[in-house]
Amino acid sequence: MFLKELAITSENKVIREIFFHKGINLIVDETSAAITGNSVGKTTVLKLIDFCLGANPKHIYQDHENKKQEYKLVKDFLIANKVLINLTLTSDLDNPNAEEIVIQRNFLARKEIIRRINDEDFTEDEFELKLLAILFPNQNTAKPTFRQIISHNIRWRDESINNTLKTLDGYTSDAEYETLYLYLLGCEFLKGNAKQEILARLKQEETYKSRLEKNQTRTAYEATVGLINNDIESLNARKSNLNLNENFETDLQNLNQLKYEINRNSLAISKLNIRRNLIIETEQELKTTASNIDFQQLRLIYEQASTQIANLQKTFEDLVQYHNQMITQKIDFISKELPAIETDIEHRNSILKKLLEDEKRLSNIISKSDSFEELEDLIIELNEKFQKKGEYENIIQLLEEVENNIKEYNKQLKEIDDELFSDAFEQTVKAQLKKFNKYFAAISTELYGEQYALKYDIVTNNKGQRLYKFNAFNTNLSSGKKQGEISCFDIAYIMFADAEGTPTLHFLLNDKKELMHDNQLVKIAEFVNKNNIQFVASILKDKLPDELNKDEYFVVKLSDTDKLFKIENG
């Protein structure tokens, strides 16, 4: 798909229309270099396209460096004027009858919100799934997501401007990048989703284990329980030498045992409540991601799409159903322990209630009996020992359960990794990498006289988990031209995907191209103008090389007196 038009409208008024063409498309800031710090909206053009493809609306009016700061003038204008952003994509810029996708979004909330594709409205979750179904019909697993797949096509954030491969946010794990680039390279691995689920459960169990071991390790608790048992034996020996009647001795023993059982049950209930709350929190988070779609209303959409897109392998219902099944399976997987935990809590509470009643009864009996100061001291000390023993034994038992869970998840992860890192699959990765590098090296050689390539390493992270880690590098082993490397990678991927018959976007959005050397930008323009690629770049006009300072390359010219939304003219 190519960019055809971006229109900014306010009810019946057109604020600005931007028409795109093949090759280089320049968004130019004509403000004099002597005037700095004026935001005319050249980067916002890229953000608006990104917004139509599912990005957060806050990016349009939020300070990228300081998320708490908003540009109130812009935000108020977008809301008060009910500004609607219209993005038109086309499968062929040369064919007026080619398939088109019209995407519309606004900045209003609740019932007034517009999130529309080809005149059909969608919820937030449905919107991204619909875009995925239309633009990447071959992707039928939950990961990588639509936003992850298109991340290298849209580079306006500092992270993606300065990094070739790490185009997602800073919280993205290496496992997610592994799944993303295996998909982009066409290395089909259907268990990537299962791997992500197991890694999530492992993280949850390890977090729980760290909470349990906040003060001491399991072996330390075991050693401490051994010492407490020695102390209890010694205290009981001292107590047995006291002159007490038989009933008093029996009552004391029963009371000590009751206190021990009360502490064990109380601690067990507390730990079970912690585990239950963790499961409920995770379940609630997952439930918010589930999408419930009215298939009757959407069937007409799919039938219309199927007349325009030949050989669709999956129905839209299949994709949405699959997504919901994945969420449901995750919820079922995470919450399957809940009924047993609830039953256990109820059972232990019942036992605890009975134990407390017995303790009260025995305490009343003993308090009315004759006793000595030494005996009272022994009883107090024994009670403390039994309390500690019960507490530590509960922690040991919980740690055993957690460690067994971690072992089981690691076993499942190993089974997946044995397939993922098998010789046969690695050969597939190598073969696909070789195909991609043919384009990456050829394009970088043609543009810059240097060969860039993509490589992978099988690495083991600090948790002992194996991963494919991809990196771009210069085969001449020089520092190279980073901006050039990024552009060559993006262009190479489009050409690779076309050769492989893999769906891909045929446009690249780039901000701050004044960071690139004039010669680099000129060569990229020459290359994309000859090939079936759109390269959209925002740049200061003062920084434009003479070869590109031509109206035929400009799609919009902005300035301090003609800003994107024309708010100053309102």
PDB file of C-alpha atoms in Angstrom, residues 343-547:
ATOM      1  CA  THR A 343     -11.613 -23.777  48.139  1.00  0.00           C
ATOM      2  CA  ASP A 344      -8.385 -24.071  50.097  1.00  0.00           C
ATOM      3  CA  ILE A 345      -8.877 -20.604  51.672  1.00  0.00           C
ATOM      4  CA  GLU A 346     -12.459 -21.437  52.670  1.00  0.00           C
ATOM      5  CA  HIS A 347     -11.387 -24.790  54.127  1.00  0.00           C
ATOM      6  CA  ARG A 348      -8.485 -23.280  56.083  1.00  0.00           C
ATOM      7  CA  ASN A 349     -10.691 -20.450  57.433  1.00  0.00           C
ATOM      8  CA  SER A 350     -13.116 -23.056  58.739  1.00  0.00           C
ATOM      9  CA  ILE A 351     -10.268 -24.936  60.418  1.00  0.00           C
ATOM     10  CA  LEU A 352      -8.844 -21.689  61.823  1.00  0.00           C
ATOM     11  CA  LYS A 353     -12.177 -20.744  63.354  1.00  0.00           C
ATOM     12  CA  LYS A 354     -12.362 -24.091  65.162  1.00  0.00           C
ATOM     13  CA  LEU A 355      -8.735 -23.824  66.321  1.00  0.00           C
ATOM     14  CA  LEU A 356      -9.312 -20.351  67.764  1.00  0.00           C
ATOM     15  CA  GLU A 357     -12.349 -21.584  69.687  1.00  0.00           C
ATOM     16  CA  ASP A 358     -10.304 -24.476  71.130  1.00  0.00           C
ATOM     17  CA  GLU A 359      -7.450 -22.114  72.015  1.00  0.00           C
ATOM     18  CA  LYS A 360      -9.816 -19.805  73.882  1.00  0.00           C
ATOM     19  CA  ARG A 361     -11.293 -22.735  75.803  1.00  0.00           C
ATOM     20  CA  LEU A 362      -7.882 -24.166  76.787  1.00  0.00           C
ATOM     21  CA  SER A 363      -6.477 -20.764  77.686  1.00  0.00           C
ATOM     22  CA  ASN A 364      -9.376 -20.198  80.110  1.00  0.00           C
ATOM     23  CA  ILE A 365      -8.769 -23.609  81.711  1.00  0.00           C
ATOM     24  CA  ILE A 366      -5.012 -23.051  82.109  1.00  0.00           C
ATOM     25  CA  SER A 367      -5.406 -19.498  83.387  1.00  0.00           C
ATOM     26  CA  LYS A 368      -7.449 -20.871  86.309  1.00  0.00           C
ATOM     27  CA  SER A 369      -4.819 -23.481  87.182  1.00  0.00           C
ATOM     28  CA  ASP A 370      -1.935 -23.021  89.512  1.00  0.00           C
ATOM     29  CA  SER A 371       1.377 -22.263  87.723  1.00  0.00           C
ATOM     30  CA  PHE A 372       4.879 -21.029  88.460  1.00  0.00           C
ATOM     31  CA  GLU A 373       6.792 -18.093  87.044  1.00  0.00           C
ATOM     32  CA  GLU A 374       9.336 -20.412  85.454  1.00  0.00           C
ATOM     33  CA  LEU A 375       6.579 -22.373  83.765  1.00  0.00           C
ATOM     34  CA  GLU A 376       5.027 -19.189  82.395  1.00  0.00           C
ATOM     35  CA  ASP A 377       8.382 -18.108  80.948  1.00  0.00           C
ATOM     36  CA  LEU A 378       8.810 -21.520  79.329  1.00  0.00           C
ATOM     37  CA  ILE A 379       5.333 -21.370  77.843  1.00  0.00           C
ATOM     38  CA  ILE A 380       5.927 -17.891  76.402  1.00  0.00           C
ATOM     39  CA  GLU A 381       9.218 -18.990  74.876  1.00  0.00           C
ATOM     40  CA  LEU A 382       7.711 -22.200  73.475  1.00  0.00           C
ATOM     41  CA  ASN A 383       4.827 -20.252  71.941  1.00  0.00           C
ATOM     42  CA  GLU A 384       7.294 -17.920  70.198  1.00  0.00           C
ATOM     43  CA  LYS A 385       9.274 -20.894  68.886  1.00  0.00           C
ATOM     44  CA  PHE A 386       6.172 -22.658  67.557  1.00  0.00           C
ATOM     45  CA  GLN A 387       4.984 -19.433  65.944  1.00  0.00           C
ATOM     46  CA  LYS A 388       8.291 -18.933  64.128  1.00  0.00           C
ATOM     47  CA  LYS A 389       8.419 -22.596  63.156  1.00  0.00           C
ATOM     48  CA  GLY A 390       4.917 -22.430  61.622  1.00  0.00           C
ATOM     49  CA  GLU A 391       5.755 -19.210  59.750  1.00  0.00           C
ATOM     50  CA  TYR A 392       8.999 -20.530  58.293  1.00  0.00           C
ATOM     51  CA  GLU A 393       7.581 -23.943  57.363  1.00  0.00           C
ATOM     52  CA  ASN A 394       4.790 -22.238  55.417  1.00  0.00           C
ATOM     53  CA  ILE A 395       7.299 -20.118  53.524  1.00  0.00           C
ATOM     54  CA  ILE A 396       9.373 -23.243  52.759  1.00  0.00           C
ATOM     55  CA  GLN A 397       6.282 -25.038  51.445  1.00  0.00           C
ATOM     56  CA  LEU A 398       5.312 -22.068  49.218  1.00  0.00           C
ATOM     57  CA  LEU A 399       8.866 -21.791  47.907  1.00  0.00           C
ATOM     58  CA  GLU A 400       8.812 -25.481  46.998  1.00  0.00           C
ATOM     59  CA  GLU A 401       5.599 -24.935  45.003  1.00  0.00           C
ATOM     60  CA  VAL A 402       6.998 -21.872  43.215  1.00  0.00           C
ATOM     61  CA  GLU A 403      10.280 -23.615  42.395  1.00  0.00           C
ATOM     62  CA  ASN A 404       8.372 -26.591  40.988  1.00  0.00           C
ATOM     63  CA  ASN A 405       6.307 -24.216  38.813  1.00  0.00           C
ATOM     64  CA  ILE A 406       9.474 -22.504  37.572  1.00  0.00           C
ATOM     65  CA  LYS A 407      11.007 -25.884  36.724  1.00  0.00           C
ATOM     66  CA  GLU A 408       7.888 -26.886  34.774  1.00  0.00           C
ATOM     67  CA  TYR A 409       7.768 -23.605  32.802  1.00  0.00           C
ATOM     68  CA  ASN A 410      11.477 -23.865  32.044  1.00  0.00           C
ATOM     69  CA  LYS A 411      10.875 -27.411  30.811  1.00  0.00           C
ATOM     70  CA  GLN A 412       8.105 -26.181  28.475  1.00  0.00           C
ATOM     71  CA  LEU A 413      10.330 -23.319  27.315  1.00  0.00           C
ATOM     72  CA  LYS A 414      13.141 -25.767  26.581  1.00  0.00           C
ATOM     73  CA  GLU A 415      10.819 -27.879  24.418  1.00  0.00           C
ATOM     74  CA  ILE A 416       9.902 -24.795  22.376  1.00  0.00           C
ATOM     75  CA  ASP A 417      13.528 -23.643  22.188  1.00  0.00           C
ATOM     76  CA  ASP A 418      14.671 -27.090  21.057  1.00  0.00           C
ATOM     77  CA  GLU A 419      12.525 -26.560  17.964  1.00  0.00           C
ATOM     78  CA  LEU A 420      13.316 -22.859  17.580  1.00  0.00           C
ATOM     79  CA  PHE A 421      17.074 -23.460  17.817  1.00  0.00           C
ATOM     80  CA  SER A 422      17.149 -26.726  15.919  1.00  0.00           C
ATOM     81  CA  ASP A 423      19.569 -27.071  13.020  1.00  0.00           C
ATOM     82  CA  ALA A 424      16.661 -27.190  10.557  1.00  0.00           C
ATOM     83  CA  PHE A 425      15.084 -23.949  11.784  1.00  0.00           C
ATOM     84  CA  GLU A 426      18.432 -22.179  12.027  1.00  0.00           C
ATOM     85  CA  GLN A 427      19.071 -23.118   8.396  1.00  0.00           C
ATOM     86  CA  THR A 428      15.761 -21.452   7.518  1.00  0.00           C
ATOM     87  CA  VAL A 429      16.862 -18.292   9.345  1.00  0.00           C
ATOM     88  CA  LYS A 430      20.206 -18.331   7.533  1.00  0.00           C
ATOM     89  CA  ALA A 431      18.526 -18.832   4.142  1.00  0.00           C
ATOM     90  CA  GLN A 432      16.078 -15.939   4.685  1.00  0.00           C
ATOM     91  CA  LEU A 433      18.846 -13.723   6.036  1.00  0.00           C
ATOM     92  CA  LYS A 434      20.925 -14.440   2.942  1.00  0.00           C
ATOM     93  CA  LYS A 435      18.033 -13.365   0.705  1.00  0.00           C
ATOM     94  CA  PHE A 436      17.506 -10.156   2.682  1.00  0.00           C
ATOM     95  CA  ASN A 437      21.209  -9.290   2.758  1.00  0.00           C
ATOM     96  CA  LYS A 438      21.354  -9.530  -1.025  1.00  0.00           C
ATOM     97  CA  TYR A 439      19.118  -6.434  -1.130  1.00  0.00           C
ATOM     98  CA  PHE A 440      20.619  -4.733   1.946  1.00  0.00           C
ATOM     99  CA  ALA A 441      24.188  -5.011   0.649  1.00  0.00           C
ATOM    100  CA  ALA A 442      23.293  -4.105  -2.940  1.00  0.00           C
ATOM    101  CA  ILE A 443      21.352  -0.979  -1.955  1.00  0.00           C
ATOM    102  CA  SER A 444      23.981   0.256   0.511  1.00  0.00           C
ATOM    103  CA  THR A 445      26.718  -0.349  -2.053  1.00  0.00           C
ATOM    104  CA  GLU A 446      24.826   1.551  -4.738  1.00  0.00           C
ATOM    105  CA  LEU A 447      23.980   4.463  -2.445  1.00  0.00           C
ATOM    106  CA  TYR A 448      27.114   4.774  -0.308  1.00  0.00           C
ATOM    107  CA  GLY A 449      29.765   2.439  -1.628  1.00  0.00           C
ATOM    108  CA  GLU A 450      29.608   0.421   1.615  1.00  0.00           C
ATOM    109  CA  GLN A 451      28.068  -2.977   2.280  1.00  0.00           C
ATOM    110  CA  TYR A 452      25.605  -3.276   5.137  1.00  0.00           C
ATOM    111  CA  ALA A 453      24.253  -6.603   6.313  1.00  0.00           C
ATOM    112  CA  LEU A 454      21.950  -8.107   8.900  1.00  0.00           C
ATOM    113  CA  LYS A 455      23.289 -10.811  11.203  1.00  0.00           C
ATOM    114  CA  TYR A 456      21.985 -12.854  14.098  1.00  0.00           C
ATOM    115  CA  ASP A 457      23.537 -14.336  17.202  1.00  0.00           C
ATOM    116  CA  ILE A 458      22.011 -16.981  19.439  1.00  0.00           C
ATOM    117  CA  VAL A 459      22.453 -15.423  22.861  1.00  0.00           C
ATOM    118  CA  THR A 460      21.581 -16.437  26.399  1.00  0.00           C
ATOM    119  CA  ASN A 461      20.132 -13.711  28.588  1.00  0.00           C
ATOM    120  CA  ASN A 462      20.757 -13.262  32.307  1.00  0.00           C
ATOM    121  CA  LYS A 463      17.891 -15.662  33.056  1.00  0.00           C
ATOM    122  CA  GLY A 464      19.431 -18.444  30.988  1.00  0.00           C
ATOM    123  CA  GLN A 465      16.914 -18.100  28.128  1.00  0.00           C
ATOM    124  CA  ARG A 466      18.099 -18.498  24.536  1.00  0.00           C
ATOM    125  CA  LEU A 467      17.193 -15.890  21.913  1.00  0.00           C
ATOM    126  CA  TYR A 468      17.859 -14.967  18.305  1.00  0.00           C
ATOM    127  CA  LYS A 469      19.313 -11.460  18.496  1.00  0.00           C
ATOM    128  CA  PHE A 470      19.505  -9.527  15.208  1.00  0.00           C
ATOM    129  CA  ASN A 471      21.903  -6.672  14.448  1.00  0.00           C
ATOM    130  CA  ALA A 472      22.815  -4.600  11.407  1.00  0.00           C
ATOM    131  CA  PHE A 473      26.478  -4.012  10.700  1.00  0.00           C
ATOM    132  CA  ASN A 474      28.914  -2.631   8.150  1.00  0.00           C
ATOM    133  CA  THR A 475      30.867  -5.448   6.472  1.00  0.00           C
ATOM    134  CA  ASN A 476      33.833  -3.091   6.183  1.00  0.00           C
ATOM    135  CA  LEU A 477      33.716  -2.964  10.006  1.00  0.00           C
ATOM    136  CA  SER A 478      33.757   0.832   9.953  1.00  0.00           C
ATOM    137  CA  SER A 479      31.463   3.103  11.923  1.00  0.00           C
ATOM    138  CA  GLY A 480      29.593   3.892   8.718  1.00  0.00           C
ATOM    139  CA  LYS A 481      26.711   6.297   8.238  1.00  0.00           C
ATOM    140  CA  LYS A 482      23.961   5.475  10.745  1.00  0.00           C
ATOM    141  CA  GLN A 483      21.203   7.428   9.019  1.00  0.00           C
ATOM    142  CA  GLY A 484      22.190   5.839   5.727  1.00  0.00           C
ATOM    143  CA  GLU A 485      22.173   2.391   7.293  1.00  0.00           C
ATOM    144  CA  ILE A 486      18.639   2.901   8.614  1.00  0.00           C
ATOM    145  CA  SER A 487      17.277   4.086   5.272  1.00  0.00           C
ATOM    146  CA  CYS A 488      19.016   1.275   3.386  1.00  0.00           C
ATOM    147  CA  PHE A 489      17.535  -1.278   5.786  1.00  0.00           C
ATOM    148  CA  ASP A 490      13.999   0.073   5.367  1.00  0.00           C
ATOM    149  CA  ILE A 491      14.259   0.231   1.570  1.00  0.00           C
ATOM    150  CA  ALA A 492      15.846  -3.216   1.423  1.00  0.00           C
ATOM    151  CA  TYR A 493      13.041  -4.708   3.480  1.00  0.00           C
ATOM    152  CA  ILE A 494      10.355  -3.436   1.079  1.00  0.00           C
ATOM    153  CA  MET A 495      12.229  -4.935  -1.881  1.00  0.00           C
ATOM    154  CA  PHE A 496      12.824  -8.202   0.008  1.00  0.00           C
ATOM    155  CA  ALA A 497       9.157  -8.457   1.024  1.00  0.00           C
ATOM    156  CA  ASP A 498       8.028  -7.838  -2.552  1.00  0.00           C
ATOM    157  CA  ALA A 499      10.353 -10.566  -3.809  1.00  0.00           C
ATOM    158  CA  GLU A 500       9.058 -12.971  -1.160  1.00  0.00           C
ATOM    159  CA  GLY A 501       5.423 -12.109  -1.847  1.00  0.00           C
ATOM    160  CA  THR A 502       5.038 -10.892   1.741  1.00  0.00           C
ATOM    161  CA  PRO A 503       2.575  -8.026   2.424  1.00  0.00           C
ATOM    162  CA  THR A 504       4.322  -4.772   3.318  1.00  0.00           C
ATOM    163  CA  LEU A 505       3.740  -1.035   3.331  1.00  0.00           C
ATOM    164  CA  HIS A 506       5.473   0.699   0.408  1.00  0.00           C
ATOM    165  CA  PHE A 507       6.040   3.990   2.197  1.00  0.00           C
ATOM    166  CA  LEU A 508       8.681   5.106   4.688  1.00  0.00           C
ATOM    167  CA  LEU A 509       8.200   8.082   7.022  1.00  0.00           C
ATOM    168  CA  ASN A 510      11.336   9.852   8.216  1.00  0.00           C
ATOM    169  CA  ASP A 511      11.817  12.869  10.472  1.00  0.00           C
ATOM    170  CA  LYS A 512      14.845  15.145  10.949  1.00  0.00           C
ATOM    171  CA  LYS A 513      16.482  14.294   7.635  1.00  0.00           C
ATOM    172  CA  GLU A 514      18.679  17.354   8.084  1.00  0.00           C
ATOM    173  CA  LEU A 515      20.726  14.953  10.263  1.00  0.00           C
ATOM    174  CA  MET A 516      21.625  13.100   7.061  1.00  0.00           C
ATOM    175  CA  HIS A 517      24.457  14.284   4.822  1.00  0.00           C
ATOM    176  CA  ASP A 518      23.248  16.038   1.644  1.00  0.00           C
ATOM    177  CA  ASN A 519      24.831  13.416  -0.594  1.00  0.00           C
ATOM    178  CA  GLN A 520      23.067  10.585   1.264  1.00  0.00           C
ATOM    179  CA  LEU A 521      19.623  12.161   0.883  1.00  0.00           C
ATOM    180  CA  VAL A 522      20.188  12.904  -2.817  1.00  0.00           C
ATOM    181  CA  LYS A 523      21.187   9.317  -3.522  1.00  0.00           C
ATOM    182  CA  ILE A 524      18.177   7.967  -1.620  1.00  0.00           C
ATOM    183  CA  ALA A 525      15.897  10.266  -3.609  1.00  0.00           C
ATOM    184  CA  GLU A 526      17.388   9.056  -6.882  1.00  0.00           C
ATOM    185  CA  PHE A 527      16.975   5.424  -5.827  1.00  0.00           C
ATOM    186  CA  VAL A 528      13.363   5.602  -4.607  1.00  0.00           C
ATOM    187  CA  ASN A 529      12.353   7.685  -7.609  1.00  0.00           C
ATOM    188  CA  LYS A 530      13.476   4.769  -9.815  1.00  0.00           C
ATOM    189  CA  ASN A 531      11.841   2.092  -7.678  1.00  0.00           C
ATOM    190  CA  ASN A 532       8.335   1.431  -6.431  1.00  0.00           C
ATOM    191  CA  ILE A 533       8.875   3.090  -3.007  1.00  0.00           C
ATOM    192  CA  GLN A 534       7.625   6.237  -1.291  1.00  0.00           C
ATOM    193  CA  PHE A 535      10.154   8.011   0.916  1.00  0.00           C
ATOM    194  CA  VAL A 536       8.443  10.740   2.955  1.00  0.00           C
ATOM    195  CA  ALA A 537      10.819  13.040   4.816  1.00  0.00           C
ATOM    196  CA  SER A 538      10.405  16.208   6.870  1.00  0.00           C
ATOM    197  CA  ILE A 539      13.261  18.700   6.566  1.00  0.00           C
ATOM    198  CA  LEU A 540      14.204  22.355   6.980  1.00  0.00           C
ATOM    199  CA  LYS A 541      14.320  23.995   3.557  1.00  0.00           C
ATOM    200  CA  ASP A 542      17.572  25.743   4.455  1.00  0.00           C
ATOM    201  CA  LYS A 543      19.127  22.292   4.853  1.00  0.00           C
ATOM    202  CA  LEU A 544      17.918  20.937   1.515  1.00  0.00           C
ATOM    203  CA  PRO A 545      20.579  20.094  -1.069  1.00  0.00           C
ATOM    204  CA  ASP A 546      20.143  22.040  -4.324  1.00  0.00           C
ATOM    205  CA  GLU A 547      19.280  18.880  -6.258  1.00  0.00           C
TER     206      GLU A 547
END
